[in-house]
CSV table of C-alpha atoms and ligand atoms in Angstrom, one decimal:
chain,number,residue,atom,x,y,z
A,1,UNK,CA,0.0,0.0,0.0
A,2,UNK,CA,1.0,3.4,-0.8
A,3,UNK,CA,0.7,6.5,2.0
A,4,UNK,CA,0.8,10.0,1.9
A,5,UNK,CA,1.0,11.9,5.1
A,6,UNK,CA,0.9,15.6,4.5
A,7,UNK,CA,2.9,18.3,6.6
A,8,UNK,CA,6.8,18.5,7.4
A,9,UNK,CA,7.0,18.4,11.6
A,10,UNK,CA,7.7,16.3,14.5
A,11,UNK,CA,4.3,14.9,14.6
A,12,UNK,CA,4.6,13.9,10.9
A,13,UNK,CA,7.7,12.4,11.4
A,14,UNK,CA,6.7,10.4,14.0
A,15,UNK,CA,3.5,9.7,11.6
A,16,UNK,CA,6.1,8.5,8.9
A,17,UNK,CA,8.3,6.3,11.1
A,18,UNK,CA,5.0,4.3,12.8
A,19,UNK,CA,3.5,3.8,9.3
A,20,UNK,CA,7.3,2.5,8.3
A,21,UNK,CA,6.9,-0.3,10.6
A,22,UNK,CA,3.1,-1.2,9.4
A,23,UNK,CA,3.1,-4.5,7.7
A,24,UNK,CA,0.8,-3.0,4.4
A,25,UNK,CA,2.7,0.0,4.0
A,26,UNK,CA,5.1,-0.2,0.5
A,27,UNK,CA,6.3,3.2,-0.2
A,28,UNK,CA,5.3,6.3,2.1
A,29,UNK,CA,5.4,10.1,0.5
A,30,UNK,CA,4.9,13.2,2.6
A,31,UNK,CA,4.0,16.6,1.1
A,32,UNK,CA,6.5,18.4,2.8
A,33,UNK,CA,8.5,16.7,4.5
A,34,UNK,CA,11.6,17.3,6.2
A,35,UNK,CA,15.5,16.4,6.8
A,36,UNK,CA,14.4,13.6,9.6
A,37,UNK,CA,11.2,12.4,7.0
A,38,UNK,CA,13.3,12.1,4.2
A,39,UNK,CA,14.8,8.4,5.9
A,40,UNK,CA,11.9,6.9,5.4
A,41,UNK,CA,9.7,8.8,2.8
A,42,UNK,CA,10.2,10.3,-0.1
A,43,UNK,CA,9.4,14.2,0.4
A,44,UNK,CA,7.0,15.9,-2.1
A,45,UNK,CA,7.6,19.7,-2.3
A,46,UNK,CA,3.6,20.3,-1.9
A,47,UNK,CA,2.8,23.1,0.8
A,48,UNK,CA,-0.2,21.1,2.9
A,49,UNK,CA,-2.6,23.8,2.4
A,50,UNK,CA,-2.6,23.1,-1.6
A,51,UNK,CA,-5.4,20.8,-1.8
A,52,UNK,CA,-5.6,20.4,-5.7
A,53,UNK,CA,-1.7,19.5,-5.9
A,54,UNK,CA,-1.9,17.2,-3.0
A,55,UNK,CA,-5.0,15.3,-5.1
A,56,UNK,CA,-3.3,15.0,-8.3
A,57,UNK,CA,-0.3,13.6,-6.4
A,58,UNK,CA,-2.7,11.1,-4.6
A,59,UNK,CA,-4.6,10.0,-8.1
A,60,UNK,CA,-0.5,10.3,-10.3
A,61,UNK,CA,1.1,8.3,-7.6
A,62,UNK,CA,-2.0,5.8,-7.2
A,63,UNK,CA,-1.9,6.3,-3.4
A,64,UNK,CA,-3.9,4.2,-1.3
A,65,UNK,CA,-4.6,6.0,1.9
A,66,UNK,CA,-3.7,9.9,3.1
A,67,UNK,CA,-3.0,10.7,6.6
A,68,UNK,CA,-3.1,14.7,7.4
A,69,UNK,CA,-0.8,16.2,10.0
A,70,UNK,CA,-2.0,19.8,11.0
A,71,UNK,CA,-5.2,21.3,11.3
A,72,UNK,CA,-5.2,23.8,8.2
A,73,UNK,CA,-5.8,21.3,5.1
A,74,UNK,CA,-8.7,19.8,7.6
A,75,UNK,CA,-10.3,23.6,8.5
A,76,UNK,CA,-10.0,24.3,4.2
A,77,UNK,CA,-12.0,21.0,3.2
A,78,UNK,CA,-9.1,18.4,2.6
A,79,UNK,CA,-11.2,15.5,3.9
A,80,UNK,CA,-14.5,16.7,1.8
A,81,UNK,CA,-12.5,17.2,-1.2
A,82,UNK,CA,-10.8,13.3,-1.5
A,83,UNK,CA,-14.0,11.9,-0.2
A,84,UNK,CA,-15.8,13.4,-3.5
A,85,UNK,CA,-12.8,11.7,-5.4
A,86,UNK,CA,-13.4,8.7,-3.4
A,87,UNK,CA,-10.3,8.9,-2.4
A,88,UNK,CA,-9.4,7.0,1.5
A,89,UNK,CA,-8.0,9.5,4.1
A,90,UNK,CA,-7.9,9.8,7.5
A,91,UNK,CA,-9.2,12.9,9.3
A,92,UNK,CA,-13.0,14.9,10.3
A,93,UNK,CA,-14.0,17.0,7.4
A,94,UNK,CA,-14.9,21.1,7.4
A,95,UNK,CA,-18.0,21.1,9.1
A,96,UNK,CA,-16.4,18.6,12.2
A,97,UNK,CA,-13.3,20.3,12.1
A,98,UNK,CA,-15.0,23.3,12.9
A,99,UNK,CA,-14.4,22.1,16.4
A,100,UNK,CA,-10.8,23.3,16.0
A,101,UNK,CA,-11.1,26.3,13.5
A,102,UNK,CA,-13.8,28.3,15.2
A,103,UNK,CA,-13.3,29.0,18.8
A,104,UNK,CA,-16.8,30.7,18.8
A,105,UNK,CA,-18.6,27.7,17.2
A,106,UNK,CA,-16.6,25.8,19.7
A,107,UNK,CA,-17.8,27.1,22.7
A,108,UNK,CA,-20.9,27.4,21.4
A,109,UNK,CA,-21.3,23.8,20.8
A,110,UNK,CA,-20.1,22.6,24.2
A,111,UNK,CA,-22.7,25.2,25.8
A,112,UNK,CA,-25.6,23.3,23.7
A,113,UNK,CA,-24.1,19.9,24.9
A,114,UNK,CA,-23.3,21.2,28.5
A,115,UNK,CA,-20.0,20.3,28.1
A,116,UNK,CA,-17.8,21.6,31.3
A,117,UNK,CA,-15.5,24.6,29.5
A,118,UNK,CA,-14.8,27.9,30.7
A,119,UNK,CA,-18.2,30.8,31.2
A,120,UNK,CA,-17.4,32.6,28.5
A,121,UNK,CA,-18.7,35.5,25.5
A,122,UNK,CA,-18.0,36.2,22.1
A,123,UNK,CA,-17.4,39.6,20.6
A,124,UNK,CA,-17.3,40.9,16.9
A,125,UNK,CA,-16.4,44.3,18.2
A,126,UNK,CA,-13.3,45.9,20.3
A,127,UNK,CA,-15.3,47.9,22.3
A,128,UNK,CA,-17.8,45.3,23.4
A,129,UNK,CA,-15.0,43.3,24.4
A,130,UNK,CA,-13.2,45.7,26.3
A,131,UNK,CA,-16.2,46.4,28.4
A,132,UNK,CA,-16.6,43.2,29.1
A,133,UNK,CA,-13.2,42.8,30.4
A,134,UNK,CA,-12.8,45.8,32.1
A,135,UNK,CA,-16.3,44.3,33.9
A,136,UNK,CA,-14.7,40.4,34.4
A,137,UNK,CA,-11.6,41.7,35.9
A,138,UNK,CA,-8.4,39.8,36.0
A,139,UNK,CA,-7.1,37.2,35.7
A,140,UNK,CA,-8.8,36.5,32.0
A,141,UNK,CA,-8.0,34.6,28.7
A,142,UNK,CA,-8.6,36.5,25.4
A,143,UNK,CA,-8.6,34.1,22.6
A,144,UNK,CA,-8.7,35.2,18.4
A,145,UNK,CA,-11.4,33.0,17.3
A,146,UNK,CA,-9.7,31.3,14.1
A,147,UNK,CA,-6.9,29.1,13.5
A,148,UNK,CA,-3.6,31.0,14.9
A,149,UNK,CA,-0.8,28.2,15.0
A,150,UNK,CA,-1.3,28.2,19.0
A,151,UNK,CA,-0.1,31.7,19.2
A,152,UNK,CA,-3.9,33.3,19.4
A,153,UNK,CA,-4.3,32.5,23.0
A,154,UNK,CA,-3.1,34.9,25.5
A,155,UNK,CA,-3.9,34.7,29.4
A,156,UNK,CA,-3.8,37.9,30.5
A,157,UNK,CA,-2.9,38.5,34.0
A,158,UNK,CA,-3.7,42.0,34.6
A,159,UNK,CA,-6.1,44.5,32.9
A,160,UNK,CA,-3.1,46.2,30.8
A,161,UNK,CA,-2.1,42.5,29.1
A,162,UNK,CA,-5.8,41.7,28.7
A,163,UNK,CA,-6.1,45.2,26.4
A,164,UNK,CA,-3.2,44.6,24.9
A,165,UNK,CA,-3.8,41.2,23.5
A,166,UNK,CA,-6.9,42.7,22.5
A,167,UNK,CA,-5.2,45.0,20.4
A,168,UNK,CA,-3.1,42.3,19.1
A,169,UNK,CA,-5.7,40.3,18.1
A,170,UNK,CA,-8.9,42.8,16.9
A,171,UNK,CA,-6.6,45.9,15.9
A,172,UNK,CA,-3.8,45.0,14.7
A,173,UNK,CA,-4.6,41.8,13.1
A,174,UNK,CA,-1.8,40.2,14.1
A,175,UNK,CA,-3.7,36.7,13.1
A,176,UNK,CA,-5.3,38.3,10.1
A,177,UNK,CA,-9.1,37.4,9.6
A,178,UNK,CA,-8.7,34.8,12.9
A,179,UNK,CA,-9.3,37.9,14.7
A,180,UNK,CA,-12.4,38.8,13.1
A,181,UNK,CA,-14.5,37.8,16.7
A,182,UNK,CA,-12.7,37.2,20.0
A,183,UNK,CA,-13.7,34.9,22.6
A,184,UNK,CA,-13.4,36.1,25.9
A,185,UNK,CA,-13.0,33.6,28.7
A,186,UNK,CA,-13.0,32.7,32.3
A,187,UNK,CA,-9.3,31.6,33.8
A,188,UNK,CA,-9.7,28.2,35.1
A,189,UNK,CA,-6.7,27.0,37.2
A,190,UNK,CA,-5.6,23.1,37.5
A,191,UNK,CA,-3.4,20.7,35.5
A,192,UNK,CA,-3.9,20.4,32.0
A,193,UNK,CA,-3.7,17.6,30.1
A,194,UNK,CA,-4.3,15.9,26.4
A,195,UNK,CA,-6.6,13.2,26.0
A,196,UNK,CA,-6.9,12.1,22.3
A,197,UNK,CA,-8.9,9.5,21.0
A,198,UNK,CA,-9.6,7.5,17.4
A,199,UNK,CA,-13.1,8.1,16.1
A,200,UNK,CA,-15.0,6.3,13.6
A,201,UNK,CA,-18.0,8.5,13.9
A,202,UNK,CA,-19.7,6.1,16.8
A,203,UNK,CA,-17.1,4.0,18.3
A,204,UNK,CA,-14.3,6.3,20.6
A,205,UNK,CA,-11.4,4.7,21.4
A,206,UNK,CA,-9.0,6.6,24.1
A,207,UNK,CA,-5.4,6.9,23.3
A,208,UNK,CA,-2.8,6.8,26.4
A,209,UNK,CA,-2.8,10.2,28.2
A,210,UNK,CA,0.0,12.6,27.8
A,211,UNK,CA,0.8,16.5,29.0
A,212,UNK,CA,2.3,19.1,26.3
A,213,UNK,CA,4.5,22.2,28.1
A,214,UNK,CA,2.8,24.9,26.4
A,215,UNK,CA,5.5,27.6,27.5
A,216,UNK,CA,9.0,28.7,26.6
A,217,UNK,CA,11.1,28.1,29.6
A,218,UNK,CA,11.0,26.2,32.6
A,219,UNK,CA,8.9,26.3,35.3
A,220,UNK,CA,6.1,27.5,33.0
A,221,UNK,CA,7.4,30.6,32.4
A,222,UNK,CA,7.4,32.9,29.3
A,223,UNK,CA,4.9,33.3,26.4
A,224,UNK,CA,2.9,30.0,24.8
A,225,UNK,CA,4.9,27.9,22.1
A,226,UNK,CA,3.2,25.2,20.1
A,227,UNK,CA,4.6,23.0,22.7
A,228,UNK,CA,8.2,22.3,24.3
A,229,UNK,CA,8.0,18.9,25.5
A,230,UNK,CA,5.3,16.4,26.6
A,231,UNK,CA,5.2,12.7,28.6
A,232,UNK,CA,2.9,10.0,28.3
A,233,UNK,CA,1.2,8.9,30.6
A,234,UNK,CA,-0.1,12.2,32.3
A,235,UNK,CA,-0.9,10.8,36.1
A,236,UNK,CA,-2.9,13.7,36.7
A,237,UNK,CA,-5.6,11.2,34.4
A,238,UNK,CA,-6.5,8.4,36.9
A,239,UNK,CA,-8.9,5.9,35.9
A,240,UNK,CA,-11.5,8.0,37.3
A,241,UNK,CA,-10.5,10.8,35.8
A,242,UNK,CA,-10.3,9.1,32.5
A,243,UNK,CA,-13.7,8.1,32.9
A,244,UNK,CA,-14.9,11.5,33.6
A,245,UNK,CA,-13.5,12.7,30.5
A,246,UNK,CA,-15.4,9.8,28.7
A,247,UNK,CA,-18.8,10.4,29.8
A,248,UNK,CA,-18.8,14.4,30.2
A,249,UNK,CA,-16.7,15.4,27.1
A,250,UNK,CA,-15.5,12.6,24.7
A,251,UNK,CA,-19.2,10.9,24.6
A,252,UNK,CA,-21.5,14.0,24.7
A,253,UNK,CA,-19.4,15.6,22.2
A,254,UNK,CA,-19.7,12.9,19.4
A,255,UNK,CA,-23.4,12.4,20.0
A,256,UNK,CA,-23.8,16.2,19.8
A,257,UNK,CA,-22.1,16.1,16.5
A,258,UNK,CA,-23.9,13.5,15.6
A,259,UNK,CA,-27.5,15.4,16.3
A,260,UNK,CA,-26.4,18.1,14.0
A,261,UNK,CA,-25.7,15.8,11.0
A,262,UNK,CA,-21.6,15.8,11.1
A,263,UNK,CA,-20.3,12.6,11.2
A,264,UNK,CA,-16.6,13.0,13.3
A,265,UNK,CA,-14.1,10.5,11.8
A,266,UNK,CA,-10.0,10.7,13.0
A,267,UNK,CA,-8.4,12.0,15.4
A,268,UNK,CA,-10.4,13.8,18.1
A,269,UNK,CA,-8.0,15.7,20.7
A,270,UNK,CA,-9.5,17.4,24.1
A,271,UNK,CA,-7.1,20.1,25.8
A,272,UNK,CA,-8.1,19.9,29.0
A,273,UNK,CA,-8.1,21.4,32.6
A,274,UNK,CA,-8.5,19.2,35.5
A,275,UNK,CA,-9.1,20.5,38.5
A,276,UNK,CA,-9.8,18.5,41.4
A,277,UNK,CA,-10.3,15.6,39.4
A,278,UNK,CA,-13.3,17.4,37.0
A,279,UNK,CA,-12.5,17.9,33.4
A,280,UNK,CA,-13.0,21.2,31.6
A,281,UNK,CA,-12.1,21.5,28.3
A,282,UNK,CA,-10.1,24.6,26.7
A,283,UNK,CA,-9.8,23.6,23.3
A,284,UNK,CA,-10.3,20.7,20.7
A,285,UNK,CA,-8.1,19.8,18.3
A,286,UNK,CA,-9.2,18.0,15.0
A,287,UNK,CA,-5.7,16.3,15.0
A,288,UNK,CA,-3.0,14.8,16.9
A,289,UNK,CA,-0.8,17.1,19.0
A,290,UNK,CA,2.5,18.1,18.5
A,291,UNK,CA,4.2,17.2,20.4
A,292,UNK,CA,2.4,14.8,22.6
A,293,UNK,CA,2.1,12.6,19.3
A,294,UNK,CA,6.1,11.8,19.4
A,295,UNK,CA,6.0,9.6,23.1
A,296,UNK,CA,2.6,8.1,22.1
A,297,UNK,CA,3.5,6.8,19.2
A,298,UNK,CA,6.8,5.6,20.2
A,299,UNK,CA,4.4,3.9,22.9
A,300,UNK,CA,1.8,2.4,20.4
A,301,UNK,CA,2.1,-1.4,19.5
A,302,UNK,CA,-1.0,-1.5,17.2
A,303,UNK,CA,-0.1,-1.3,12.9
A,304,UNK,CA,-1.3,2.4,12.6
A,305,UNK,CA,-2.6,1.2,9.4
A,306,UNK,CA,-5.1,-1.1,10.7
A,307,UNK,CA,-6.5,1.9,13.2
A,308,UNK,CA,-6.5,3.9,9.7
A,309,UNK,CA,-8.4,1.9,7.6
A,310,UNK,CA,-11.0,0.8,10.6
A,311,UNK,CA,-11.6,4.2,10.8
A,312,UNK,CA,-12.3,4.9,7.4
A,313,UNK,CA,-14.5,1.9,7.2
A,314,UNK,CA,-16.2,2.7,10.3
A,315,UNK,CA,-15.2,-1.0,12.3
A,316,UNK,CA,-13.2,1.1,15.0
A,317,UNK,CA,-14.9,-1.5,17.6
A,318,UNK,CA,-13.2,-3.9,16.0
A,319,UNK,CA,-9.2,-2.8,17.3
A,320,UNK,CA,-8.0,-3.6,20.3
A,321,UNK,CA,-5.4,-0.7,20.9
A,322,UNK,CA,-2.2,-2.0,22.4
A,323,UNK,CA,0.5,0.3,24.4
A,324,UNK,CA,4.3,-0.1,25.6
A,325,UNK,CA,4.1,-0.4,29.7
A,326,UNK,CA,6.1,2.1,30.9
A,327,UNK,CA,6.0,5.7,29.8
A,328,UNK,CA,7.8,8.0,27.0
A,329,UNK,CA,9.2,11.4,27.1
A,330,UNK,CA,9.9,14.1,24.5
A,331,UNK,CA,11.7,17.2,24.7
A,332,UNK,CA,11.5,19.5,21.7
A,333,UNK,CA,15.0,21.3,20.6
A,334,UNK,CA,14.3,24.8,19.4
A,335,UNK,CA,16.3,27.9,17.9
A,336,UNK,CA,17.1,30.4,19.8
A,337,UNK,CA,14.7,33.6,20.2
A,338,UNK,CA,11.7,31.0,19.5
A,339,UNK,CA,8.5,31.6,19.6
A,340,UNK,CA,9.5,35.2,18.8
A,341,UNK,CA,11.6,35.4,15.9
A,342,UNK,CA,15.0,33.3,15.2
A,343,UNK,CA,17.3,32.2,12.6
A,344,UNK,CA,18.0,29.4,10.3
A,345,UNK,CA,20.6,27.1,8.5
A,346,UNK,CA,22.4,26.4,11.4
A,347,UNK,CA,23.9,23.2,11.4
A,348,UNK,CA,23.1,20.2,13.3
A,349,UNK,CA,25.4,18.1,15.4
A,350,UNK,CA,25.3,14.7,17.0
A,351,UNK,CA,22.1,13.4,15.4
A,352,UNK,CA,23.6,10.0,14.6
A,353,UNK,CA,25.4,9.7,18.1
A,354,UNK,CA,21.5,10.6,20.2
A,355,UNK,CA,19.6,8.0,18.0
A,356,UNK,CA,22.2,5.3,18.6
A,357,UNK,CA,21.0,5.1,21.8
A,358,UNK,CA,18.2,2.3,22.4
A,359,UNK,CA,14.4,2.8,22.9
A,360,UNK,CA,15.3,6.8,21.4
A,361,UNK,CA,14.1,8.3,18.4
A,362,UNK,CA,15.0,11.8,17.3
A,363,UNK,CA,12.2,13.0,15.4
A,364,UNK,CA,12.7,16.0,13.3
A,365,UNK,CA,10.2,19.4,13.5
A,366,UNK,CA,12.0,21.6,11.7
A,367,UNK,CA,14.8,20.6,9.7
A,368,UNK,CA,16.2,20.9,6.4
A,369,UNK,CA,19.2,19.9,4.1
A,370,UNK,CA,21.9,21.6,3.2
A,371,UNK,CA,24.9,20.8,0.7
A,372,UNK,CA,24.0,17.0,2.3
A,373,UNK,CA,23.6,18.5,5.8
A,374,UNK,CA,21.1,18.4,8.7
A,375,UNK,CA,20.5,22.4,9.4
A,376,UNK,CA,17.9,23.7,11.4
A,377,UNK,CA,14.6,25.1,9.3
A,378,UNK,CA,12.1,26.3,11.8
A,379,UNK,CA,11.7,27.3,15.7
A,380,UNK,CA,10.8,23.7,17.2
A,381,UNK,CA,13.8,21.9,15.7
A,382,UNK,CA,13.8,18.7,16.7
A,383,UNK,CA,12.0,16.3,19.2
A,384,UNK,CA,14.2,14.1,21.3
A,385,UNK,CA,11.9,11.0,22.5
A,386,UNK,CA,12.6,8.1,24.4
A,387,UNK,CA,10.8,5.4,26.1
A,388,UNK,CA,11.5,4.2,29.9
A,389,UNK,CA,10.1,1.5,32.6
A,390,UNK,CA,8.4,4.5,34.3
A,391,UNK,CA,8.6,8.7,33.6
A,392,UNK,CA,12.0,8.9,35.2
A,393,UNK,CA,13.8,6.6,33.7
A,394,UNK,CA,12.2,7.8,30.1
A,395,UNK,CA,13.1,11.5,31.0
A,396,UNK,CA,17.0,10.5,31.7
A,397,UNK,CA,17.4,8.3,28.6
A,398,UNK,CA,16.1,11.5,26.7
A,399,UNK,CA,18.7,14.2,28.2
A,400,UNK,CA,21.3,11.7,28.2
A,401,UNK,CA,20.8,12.1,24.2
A,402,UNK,CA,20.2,15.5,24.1
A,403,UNK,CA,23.4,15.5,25.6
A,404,UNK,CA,25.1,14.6,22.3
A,405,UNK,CA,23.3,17.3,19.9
A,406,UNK,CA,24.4,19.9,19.4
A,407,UNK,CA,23.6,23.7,17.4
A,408,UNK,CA,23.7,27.3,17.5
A,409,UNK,CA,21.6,28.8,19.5
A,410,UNK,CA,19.6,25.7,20.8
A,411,UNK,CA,17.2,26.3,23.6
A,412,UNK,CA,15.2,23.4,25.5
A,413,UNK,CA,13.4,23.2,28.6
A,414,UNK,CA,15.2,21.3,31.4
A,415,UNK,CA,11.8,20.1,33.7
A,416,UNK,CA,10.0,18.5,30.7
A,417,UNK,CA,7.9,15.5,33.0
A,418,UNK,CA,8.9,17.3,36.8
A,419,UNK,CA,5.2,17.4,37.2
A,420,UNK,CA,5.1,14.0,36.5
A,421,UNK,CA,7.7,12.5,38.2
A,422,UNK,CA,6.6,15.0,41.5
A,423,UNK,CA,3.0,13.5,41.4
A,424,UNK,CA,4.7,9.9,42.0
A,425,UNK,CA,6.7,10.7,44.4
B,1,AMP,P1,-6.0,26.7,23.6
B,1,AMP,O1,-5.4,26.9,22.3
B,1,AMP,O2,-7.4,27.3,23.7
B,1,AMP,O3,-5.9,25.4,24.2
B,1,AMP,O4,-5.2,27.6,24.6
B,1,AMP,C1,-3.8,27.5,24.7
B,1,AMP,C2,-3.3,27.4,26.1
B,1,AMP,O5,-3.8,28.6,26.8
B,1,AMP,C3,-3.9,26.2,26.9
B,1,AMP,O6,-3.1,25.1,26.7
B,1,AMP,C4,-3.8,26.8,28.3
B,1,AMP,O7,-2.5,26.7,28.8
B,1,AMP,C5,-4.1,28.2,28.1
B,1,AMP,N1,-5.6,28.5,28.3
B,1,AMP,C6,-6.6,28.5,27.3
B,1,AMP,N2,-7.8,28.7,27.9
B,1,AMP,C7,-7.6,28.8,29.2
B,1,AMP,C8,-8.5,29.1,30.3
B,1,AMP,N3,-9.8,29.3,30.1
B,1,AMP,N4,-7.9,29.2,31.5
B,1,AMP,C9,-6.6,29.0,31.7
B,1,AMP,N5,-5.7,28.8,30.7
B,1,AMP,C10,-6.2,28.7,29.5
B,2,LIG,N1,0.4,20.4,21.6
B,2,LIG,C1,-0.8,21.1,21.4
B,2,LIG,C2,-1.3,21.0,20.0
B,2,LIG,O1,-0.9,20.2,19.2
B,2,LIG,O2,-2.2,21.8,19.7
C-alpha cells in the first residue's frame, strides 16, 4: 500500500516512522516533508494547504490512503474534497473540524451539549469586548477566534495585558481574519492535560494520556509555544478521571455532532483542565498534537494502518489498541529567540550519536538539508523521544541524548515530566 501523510514536523515524522513499521505500508510520500522524514519517505515539495496539488499527487502516484498532520488542510476542506474523489484518508472534514477552526462555534457547541468549558462571551467588536473585560476583571483569557498556529491565545494576567492582546488580536490583526470575533473567557486554574482519541464516527477509542509544556522556559514561564516537551502517561488522568473525561466530554461531544448531522471521523484531541479531578475543556483539536504525538506513538504497538483503515471503514470496535508499559518522554529542541523570531541554516550536530541510543528516536520538527547536511529550518527543531520502565527513567534516557546534539543557539526546557515525576513521588 502506498501512504501519503501531509505536513513536514515532528508529529509527521513520527507519523512517517509508525507507518514505516506497518506491515501494508510499501512506499510512504509526505508533502513536505523534512530532513528527519526524508529516511523513510520520499518528500514531495507540496505546501499542505494546496489541496488540488496534493489530489493530483494522490490520483498520479496511485496512493492508497492519506493521513493529514496539522489542522489547516482539515479547516480548508481536505477530507470533503478526497471523499468526493473517493479517495481514503484519514481525518473529520470542514464542518467537524469546525471544532478546531472556530473557537466561537466551539464554545458554542459545548454550551448546547453542557460540556464543562470555561463561562465565556463572544465579541465581533473591540469595544464590546473591552467592556466586558474591564467588567470580568483579571485574571482573563482573550482568545482570536480562528486558527492562529497556537499563538492566538493569551492569558492575561492584569487589565493592561488583557487590552493589549486585544489590540493584538482585533486591531492590529496580528492573526489576520482569525481575529475577526474574539472569545473572551473565564481563567480556570488546574493541571492540564491531552486526552486524544480514534473516532469512527460512533465508536471512541482513548489513546494513552500525555501533557504538552505549552511555555518557553521552565517552570512555566514565558509566552505559549506550540509545545516544548510532553510525557505520556499524564498521572494527573486516573482511571477515574479518565472516565470522567469519557462520559462528560468525549461521549456527549460525538453524539452532539452527531445530532447536528456531522459525522466526526479521525483524530479527536481534548485540551483539558483538571481540576480536582473534573474535566474542563479549553480547546479541541481535529488532529493529533505536536508534540504529545512523538511519546505516544513511540508507545503504540497497534499497525497504525489497521487503526487507519478501521476508521475509514467505520469498524473502529473492532481494534484492540495496544500500548508499551512504561511511559515516553519528549523534549522539543528549538532555535534560539523562538517563539519570537529566530534564525536558520544552522547546522546540526550529534544526530547519529543521540539515536544510537536504544528505545530513542529523534524526530525531526523543523529541519532541512543543506549541501547533504542536517541544518535547522524552523523554531521547534527537533524532538528528542525516548521510552523508559516509568517517567524517570524515560526522561533520563532522553537528556542523556540530548546531551550529544548539538547547534547554534539551541534552547530546551530542562523540567519537561517534573510534574510527573513529583506526582509519583
Ligand atoms: P487553547 O489553544 O485554547 O488550548 O489555549 C492554549 C493554552 O492557553 C492552553 O493550553 C492553556 O495553557 C491556556 N488556556 C486556554 N484557555 C484557558 C483558560 N480558560 N484558563 C486558563 N488557561 C487557558
Ligand atoms: N500540543 C498542542 C497542540 O498540538 O495543539
Amino acid at each position: 500500500m502506498k501512504v501519503l501523510v501531509v505536513g513536514g514536523g515532528g508529529r509527521e515524522h513520527a507519523i512517517v516512522w509508525k507507518l514505516s513499521q506497518s506491515k501494508h505500508v510499501d512506499k510512504i510520500f509526505c508533502a513536505p516533508g523534512n530532513a528527519g522524514i526524508s529516511e523513510f519517505a520520499e518528500c514531495i515539495d507540496t505546501k499542505p494547504a494546496d489541496l488540488d496539488a496534493l489530489l493530483d499527487l494522490v490520483k498520479h502516484e496511485w496512493i492508497d490512503l492519506t493521513v493529514v498532520g496539522p489542522e489547516d488542510p482539515m479547516a480548508r476542506g481536505i477530507v470533503d474534497l478526497f471523499e468526493r474523489e473517493e479517495r481514503r484518508i484519514l481525518g473529520p472534514t470542514k464542518a467537524a473540524a469546525r471544532l478546531e477552526s472556530s473557537k466561537a462555534f466551539c464554545k458554542d457547541f459545548m454550551k448546547r451539549y453542557n460540556i464543562p468549558t470555561a463561562e465565556y462571551r463572544t465579541f465581533p467588536s473591540y469595544m464590546q469586548a473591552e467592556e466586558y473585560i474591564r467588567m470580568k476583571g483579571t485574571p482573563i483569557v482573550v482568545k482570536a477566534d480562528g486558527l492562529a498556529a497556537g499563538k492566538g491565545v493569551i492569558v492575561a494576567q492584569s487589565h493592561e495585558e488583557a487590552i493589549e492582546a486585544l489590540h493584538l488580536i482585533m486591531r492590529e490583526r496580528a492573526f489576520g481574519s482569525a481575529g475577526d470575533r474574539v472569545v473572551v473567557e473565564e481563567c480556570l486554574v488546574g493541571e492540564e492535560a491531552s486526552f486524544m482519541a480514534f473516532v469512527d464516527g460512533r465508536t471512541i477509542l482513548p489513546m494513552v494520556s500525555s501533557q504538552d509544556h505549552k511555555q518557553v522556559f521552565d517552570g512555566d514561564e514565558g509566552p505559549n509555544t506550540g509545545g516544548m516537551g510532553a510525557y505520556s502517561p499524564a498521572p494527573v488522568v486516573t482511571p477515574e478521571v479518565e472516565a470522567r473525561i469519557m462520559k462528560k466530554v468525549m461521549v456527549p461531544t460525538l453524539k452532539g455532532l452527531r445530532s447536528e448531522g456531522i459525522k466526526y471521523k479521525g483524530i479527536l484531541y481534548a485540551g483539558l483542565m483538571i481540576k480536582d479531578g473534573e474535566p474542563y475543556v479549553l480547546e479541541f483539536n481535529c488532529r493529533l498534537g505536536d508534540p504529545e504525538t512523538q511519546p505516544i506513538l513511540q508507545r503504540l504497538d497497534t499497525d497504525l494502518v489497521d487503526i487507519a483503515l478501521a476508521i475509514t471503514d467505520e469498524k473502529l470496535r473492532e481494534i484492540d489498541l495496544k500500548w508499551k508499559p512504561g511511559a515516553s518522554v519528549c523534549v522539543v529542541l528549538s532555535a534560539g529567540g523562538y517563539p519570537g523570531s529566530y534564525e536558520k541554516g544552522m547546522p546540526i550536530k550529534g544526530l547519529k550519536e543521540a539515536g544510537e541510543l536504544s528505545d530513542t528516536v529523534v524526530f525531526h520538527a523543523g529541519t532541512a538539508f543543506n549541501d547533504g547536511e542536517v541544518v535547522t529550518s524552523g523554531g521547534r527543531v527537533l524532538g528528542v523521544t525516548a521510552l523508559g520502565a516509568d517517567i524517570e527513567a524515560a526522561k533520563a534516557r532522553a537528556y542523556e541524548a540530548i546531551g550529544k546534539i548539538s547547534f547554534d543557539g539551541m534552547h530546551y526546557r530542562k523540567d519537561i515530566a517534573d510534574k510527573a515525576i513529583r506526582r509519583a513521588l
